[in-house]
Short mmCIF file of C-alpha atoms in Angstrom, two decimals:
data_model
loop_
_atom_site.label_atom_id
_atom_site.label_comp_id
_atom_site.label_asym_id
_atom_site.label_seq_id
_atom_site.Cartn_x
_atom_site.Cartn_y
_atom_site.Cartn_z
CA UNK H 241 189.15 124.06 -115.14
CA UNK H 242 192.49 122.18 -114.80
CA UNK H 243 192.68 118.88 -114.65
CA UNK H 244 195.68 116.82 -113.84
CA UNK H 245 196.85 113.64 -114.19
CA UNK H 246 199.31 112.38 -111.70
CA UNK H 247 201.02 109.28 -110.99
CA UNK H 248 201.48 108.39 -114.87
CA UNK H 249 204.37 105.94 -115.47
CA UNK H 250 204.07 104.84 -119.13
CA UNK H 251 203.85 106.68 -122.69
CA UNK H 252 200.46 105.21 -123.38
CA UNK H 253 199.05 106.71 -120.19
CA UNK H 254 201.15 110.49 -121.04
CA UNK H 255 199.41 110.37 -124.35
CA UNK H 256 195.98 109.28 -122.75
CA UNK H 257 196.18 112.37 -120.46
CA UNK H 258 197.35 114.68 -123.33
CA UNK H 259 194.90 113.90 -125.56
CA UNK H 260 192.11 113.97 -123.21
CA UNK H 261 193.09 117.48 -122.20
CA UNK H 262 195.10 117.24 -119.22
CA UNK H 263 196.56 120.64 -118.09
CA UNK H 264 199.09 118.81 -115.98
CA UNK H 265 201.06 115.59 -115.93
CA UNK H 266 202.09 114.45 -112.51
CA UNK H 267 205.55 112.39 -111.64
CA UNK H 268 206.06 111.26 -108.36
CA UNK H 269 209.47 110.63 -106.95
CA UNK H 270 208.59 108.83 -103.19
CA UNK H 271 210.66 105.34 -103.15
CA UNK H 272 207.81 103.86 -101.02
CA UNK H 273 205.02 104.50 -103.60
CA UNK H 274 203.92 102.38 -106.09
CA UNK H 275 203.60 104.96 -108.81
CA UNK H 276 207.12 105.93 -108.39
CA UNK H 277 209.34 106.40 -111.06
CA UNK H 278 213.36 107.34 -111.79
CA UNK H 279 213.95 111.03 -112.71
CA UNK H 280 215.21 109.72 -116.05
CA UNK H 281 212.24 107.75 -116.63
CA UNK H 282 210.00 111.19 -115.57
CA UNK H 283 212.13 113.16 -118.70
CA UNK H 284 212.03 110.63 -121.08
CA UNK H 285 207.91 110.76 -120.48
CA UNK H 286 206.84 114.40 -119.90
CA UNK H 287 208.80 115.32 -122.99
CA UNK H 288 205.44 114.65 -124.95
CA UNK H 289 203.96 117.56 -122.64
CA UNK H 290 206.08 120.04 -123.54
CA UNK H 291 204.27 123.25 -125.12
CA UNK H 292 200.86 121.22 -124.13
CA UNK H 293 200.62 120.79 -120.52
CA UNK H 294 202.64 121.37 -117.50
CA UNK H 295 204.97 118.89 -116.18
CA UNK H 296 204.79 118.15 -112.34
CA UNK H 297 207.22 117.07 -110.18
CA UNK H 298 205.66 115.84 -107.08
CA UNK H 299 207.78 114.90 -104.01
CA UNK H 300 206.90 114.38 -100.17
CA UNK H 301 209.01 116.52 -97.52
CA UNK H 302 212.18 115.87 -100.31
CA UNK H 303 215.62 117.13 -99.34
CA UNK H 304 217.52 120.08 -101.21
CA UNK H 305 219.68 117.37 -103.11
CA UNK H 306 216.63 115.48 -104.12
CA UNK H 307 214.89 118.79 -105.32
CA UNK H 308 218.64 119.81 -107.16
CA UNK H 309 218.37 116.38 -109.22
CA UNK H 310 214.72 116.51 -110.12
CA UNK H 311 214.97 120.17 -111.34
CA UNK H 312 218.12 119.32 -113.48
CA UNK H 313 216.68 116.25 -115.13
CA UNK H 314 213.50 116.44 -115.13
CA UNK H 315 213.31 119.87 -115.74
CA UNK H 316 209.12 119.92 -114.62
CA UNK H 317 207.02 123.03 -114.93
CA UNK H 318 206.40 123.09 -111.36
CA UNK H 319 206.89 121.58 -107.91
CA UNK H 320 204.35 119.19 -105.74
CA UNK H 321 205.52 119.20 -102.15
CA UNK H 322 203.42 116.56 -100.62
CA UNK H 323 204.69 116.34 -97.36
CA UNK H 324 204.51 118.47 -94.25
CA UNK H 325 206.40 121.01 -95.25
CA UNK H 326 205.86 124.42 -93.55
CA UNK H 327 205.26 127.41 -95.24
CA UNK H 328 208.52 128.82 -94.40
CA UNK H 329 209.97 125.19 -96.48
CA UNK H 330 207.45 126.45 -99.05
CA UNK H 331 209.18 129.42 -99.68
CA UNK H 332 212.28 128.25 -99.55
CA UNK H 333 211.42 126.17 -102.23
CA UNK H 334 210.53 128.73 -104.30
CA UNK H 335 213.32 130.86 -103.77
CA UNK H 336 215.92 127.86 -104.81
CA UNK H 337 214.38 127.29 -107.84
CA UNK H 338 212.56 130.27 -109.44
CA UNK H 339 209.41 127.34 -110.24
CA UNK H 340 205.97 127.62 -108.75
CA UNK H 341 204.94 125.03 -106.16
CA UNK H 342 201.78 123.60 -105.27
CA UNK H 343 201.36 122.44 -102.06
CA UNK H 344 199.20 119.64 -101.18
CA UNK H 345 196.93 119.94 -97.98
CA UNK H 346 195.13 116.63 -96.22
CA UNK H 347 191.72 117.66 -95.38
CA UNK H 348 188.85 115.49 -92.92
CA UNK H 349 187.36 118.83 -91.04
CA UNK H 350 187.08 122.39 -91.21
CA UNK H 351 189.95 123.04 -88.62
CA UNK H 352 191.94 121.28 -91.68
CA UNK H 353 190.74 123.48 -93.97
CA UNK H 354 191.49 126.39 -91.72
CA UNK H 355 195.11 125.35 -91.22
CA UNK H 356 195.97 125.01 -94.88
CA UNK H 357 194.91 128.80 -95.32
CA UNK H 358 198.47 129.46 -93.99
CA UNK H 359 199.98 128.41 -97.64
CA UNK H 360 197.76 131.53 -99.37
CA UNK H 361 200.29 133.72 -101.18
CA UNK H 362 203.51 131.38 -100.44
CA UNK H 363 202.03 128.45 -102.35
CA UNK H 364 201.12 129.55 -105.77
CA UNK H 365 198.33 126.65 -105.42
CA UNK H 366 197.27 124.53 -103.35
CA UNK H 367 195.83 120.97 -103.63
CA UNK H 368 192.97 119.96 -101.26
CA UNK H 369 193.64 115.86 -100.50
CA UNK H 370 191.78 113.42 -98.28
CA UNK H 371 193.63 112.71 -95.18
CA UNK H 372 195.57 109.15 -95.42
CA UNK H 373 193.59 106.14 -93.80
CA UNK H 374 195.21 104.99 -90.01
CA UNK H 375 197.92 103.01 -91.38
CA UNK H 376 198.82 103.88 -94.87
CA UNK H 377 202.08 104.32 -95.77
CA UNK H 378 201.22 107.04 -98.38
CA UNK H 379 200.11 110.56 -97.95
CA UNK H 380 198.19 110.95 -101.32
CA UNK H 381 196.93 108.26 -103.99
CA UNK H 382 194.92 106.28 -101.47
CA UNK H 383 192.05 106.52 -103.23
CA UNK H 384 189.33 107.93 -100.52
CA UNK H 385 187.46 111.31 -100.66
CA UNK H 386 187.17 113.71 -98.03
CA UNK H 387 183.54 115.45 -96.87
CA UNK H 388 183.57 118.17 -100.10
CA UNK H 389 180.94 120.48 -98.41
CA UNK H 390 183.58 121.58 -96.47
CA UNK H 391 184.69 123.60 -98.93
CA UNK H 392 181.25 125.91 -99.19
CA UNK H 393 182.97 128.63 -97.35
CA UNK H 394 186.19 128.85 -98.91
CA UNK H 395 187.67 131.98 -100.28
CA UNK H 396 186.42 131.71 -104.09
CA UNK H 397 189.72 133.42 -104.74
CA UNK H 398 191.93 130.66 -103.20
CA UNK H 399 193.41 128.90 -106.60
CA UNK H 400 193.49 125.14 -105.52
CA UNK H 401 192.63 121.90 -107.11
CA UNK H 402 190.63 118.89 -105.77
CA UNK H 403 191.69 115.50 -105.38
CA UNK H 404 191.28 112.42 -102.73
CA UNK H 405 188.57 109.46 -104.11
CA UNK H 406 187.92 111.14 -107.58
CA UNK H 407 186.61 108.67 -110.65
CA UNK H 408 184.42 108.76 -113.37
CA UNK H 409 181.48 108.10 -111.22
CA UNK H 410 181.77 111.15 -108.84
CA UNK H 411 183.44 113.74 -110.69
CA UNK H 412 180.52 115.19 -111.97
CA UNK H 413 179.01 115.41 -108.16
CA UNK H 414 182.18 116.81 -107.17
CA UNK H 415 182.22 119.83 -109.80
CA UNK H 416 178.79 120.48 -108.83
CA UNK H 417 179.28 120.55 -104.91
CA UNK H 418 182.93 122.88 -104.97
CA UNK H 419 183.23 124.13 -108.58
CA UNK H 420 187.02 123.62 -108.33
CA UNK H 421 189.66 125.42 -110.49
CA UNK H 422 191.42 122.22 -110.91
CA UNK H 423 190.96 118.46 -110.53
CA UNK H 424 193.97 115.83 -109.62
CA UNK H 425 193.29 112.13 -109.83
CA UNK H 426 195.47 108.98 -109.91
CA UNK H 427 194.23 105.84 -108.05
CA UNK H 428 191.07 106.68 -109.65
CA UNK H 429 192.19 105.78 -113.30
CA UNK H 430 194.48 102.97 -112.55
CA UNK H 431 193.47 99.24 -113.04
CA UNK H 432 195.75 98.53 -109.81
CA UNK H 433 197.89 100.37 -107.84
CA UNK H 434 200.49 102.45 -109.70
CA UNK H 435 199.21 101.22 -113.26
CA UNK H 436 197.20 103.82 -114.82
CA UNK H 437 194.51 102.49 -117.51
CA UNK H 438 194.10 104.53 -121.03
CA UNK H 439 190.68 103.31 -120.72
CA UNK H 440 189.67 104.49 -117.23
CA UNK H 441 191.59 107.99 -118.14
CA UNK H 442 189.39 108.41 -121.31
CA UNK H 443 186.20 107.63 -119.44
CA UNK H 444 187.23 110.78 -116.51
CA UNK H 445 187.77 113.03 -119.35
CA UNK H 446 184.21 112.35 -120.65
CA UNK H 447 182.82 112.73 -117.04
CA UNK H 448 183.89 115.74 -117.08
CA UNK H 449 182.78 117.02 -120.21
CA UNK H 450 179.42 115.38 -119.33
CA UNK H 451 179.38 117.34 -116.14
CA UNK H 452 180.74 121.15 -117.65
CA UNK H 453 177.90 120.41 -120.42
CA UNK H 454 175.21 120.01 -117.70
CA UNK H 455 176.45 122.68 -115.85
CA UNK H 456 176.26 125.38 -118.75
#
């Protein structure tokens, strides 16, 4: 199971993800969020991932200029789109850049669910999210879940990874409900918003050993 850690900021928190097995290190690049950070900041950090997870660049309905910079500095493993970006935008993406993207899908009901079956085969993943509370002013990283049973029925073949509400307290619950092929979590190990704690990380890593134990 993958498991990413997005959102990080800080060398501390990198390392904390590393060395708790993190399959993924997410940077966001969206002025209005607190976890953003400067691309130069993002390739100074994810250097410590290189050759042990991949690097993430995760942007919301970003621009071809935007994408240009990221790609050249940052040089990330693949590309969040986080926005409401259409399939076709999807493929575009891909196309410009030769990098997988993941695209990120807010879910509250099955007609949700339904929709986001339009990214199979452009998106080479796709991340299931909760849908943003009325007036937030961020699409992802508010720190709510979504009704997981939803997902009973979905195509076991559809590569995506959870996220929306996740913690130490509910991860195990939530691999035993949708046996995800990945996990993504940031509010959830941050002490307040935007700053990720080494101690929170460490204690979803052991969750989730705790829960793949049970489970086998």
């Amino acid at each position: 199971m993958d498991i990413k850690i997005c959102g990080l900021s800080t060398e501390d928190t990198v390392a904390a993800a590393l060395n708790g097995g993190a399959t993924h290190v997410g940077f966001i690049f969206f002025p209005r969020s607190p976890r953003h950070v400067a691309p130069q900041q993002a390739a100074a950090l994810s250097g410590a991932a290189k050759g042990r997870a991949q690097v993430v660049a995760v942007t919301v309905d970003a621009d071809d200029a935007t994408l240009d910079t990221l790609v050249r500095v940052v040089e990330p493993d693949m590309l969040q789109l986080h926005g409401e970006e259409t399939p076709e935008r999807v493929r575009a993406v891909k196309q410009r850049f030769g990098l997988p993207v993941m695209k990120a899908q807010a879910i509250s009901n099955l007609a949700d669910l339904t929709a986001a079956q339009r990214f199979a085969g452009v998106a080479d993943r796709l991340l299931f999210d909760a849908k943003a509370p009325k007036g937030a002013v961020l699409p992802g990283g508010n720190g709510v879940a979504f009704d997981w049973t939803l997902l009973a029925g979905l195509d076991a073949s559809l590569p995506y990874m959870l996220s929306g509400g996740l913690n130490a307290s509910n991860v195990g619950d939530a691999v035993a409900r949708t046996n995800p092929s990945g996990l993504d979590i940031s509010s959830g190990v941050e002490r307040t918003p935007g700053i990720k704690d080494v101690a929170l990380i460490e204690s979803f890593f052991a969750a989730i050993r705790s829960a793949t134990q049970r489970a086998a």
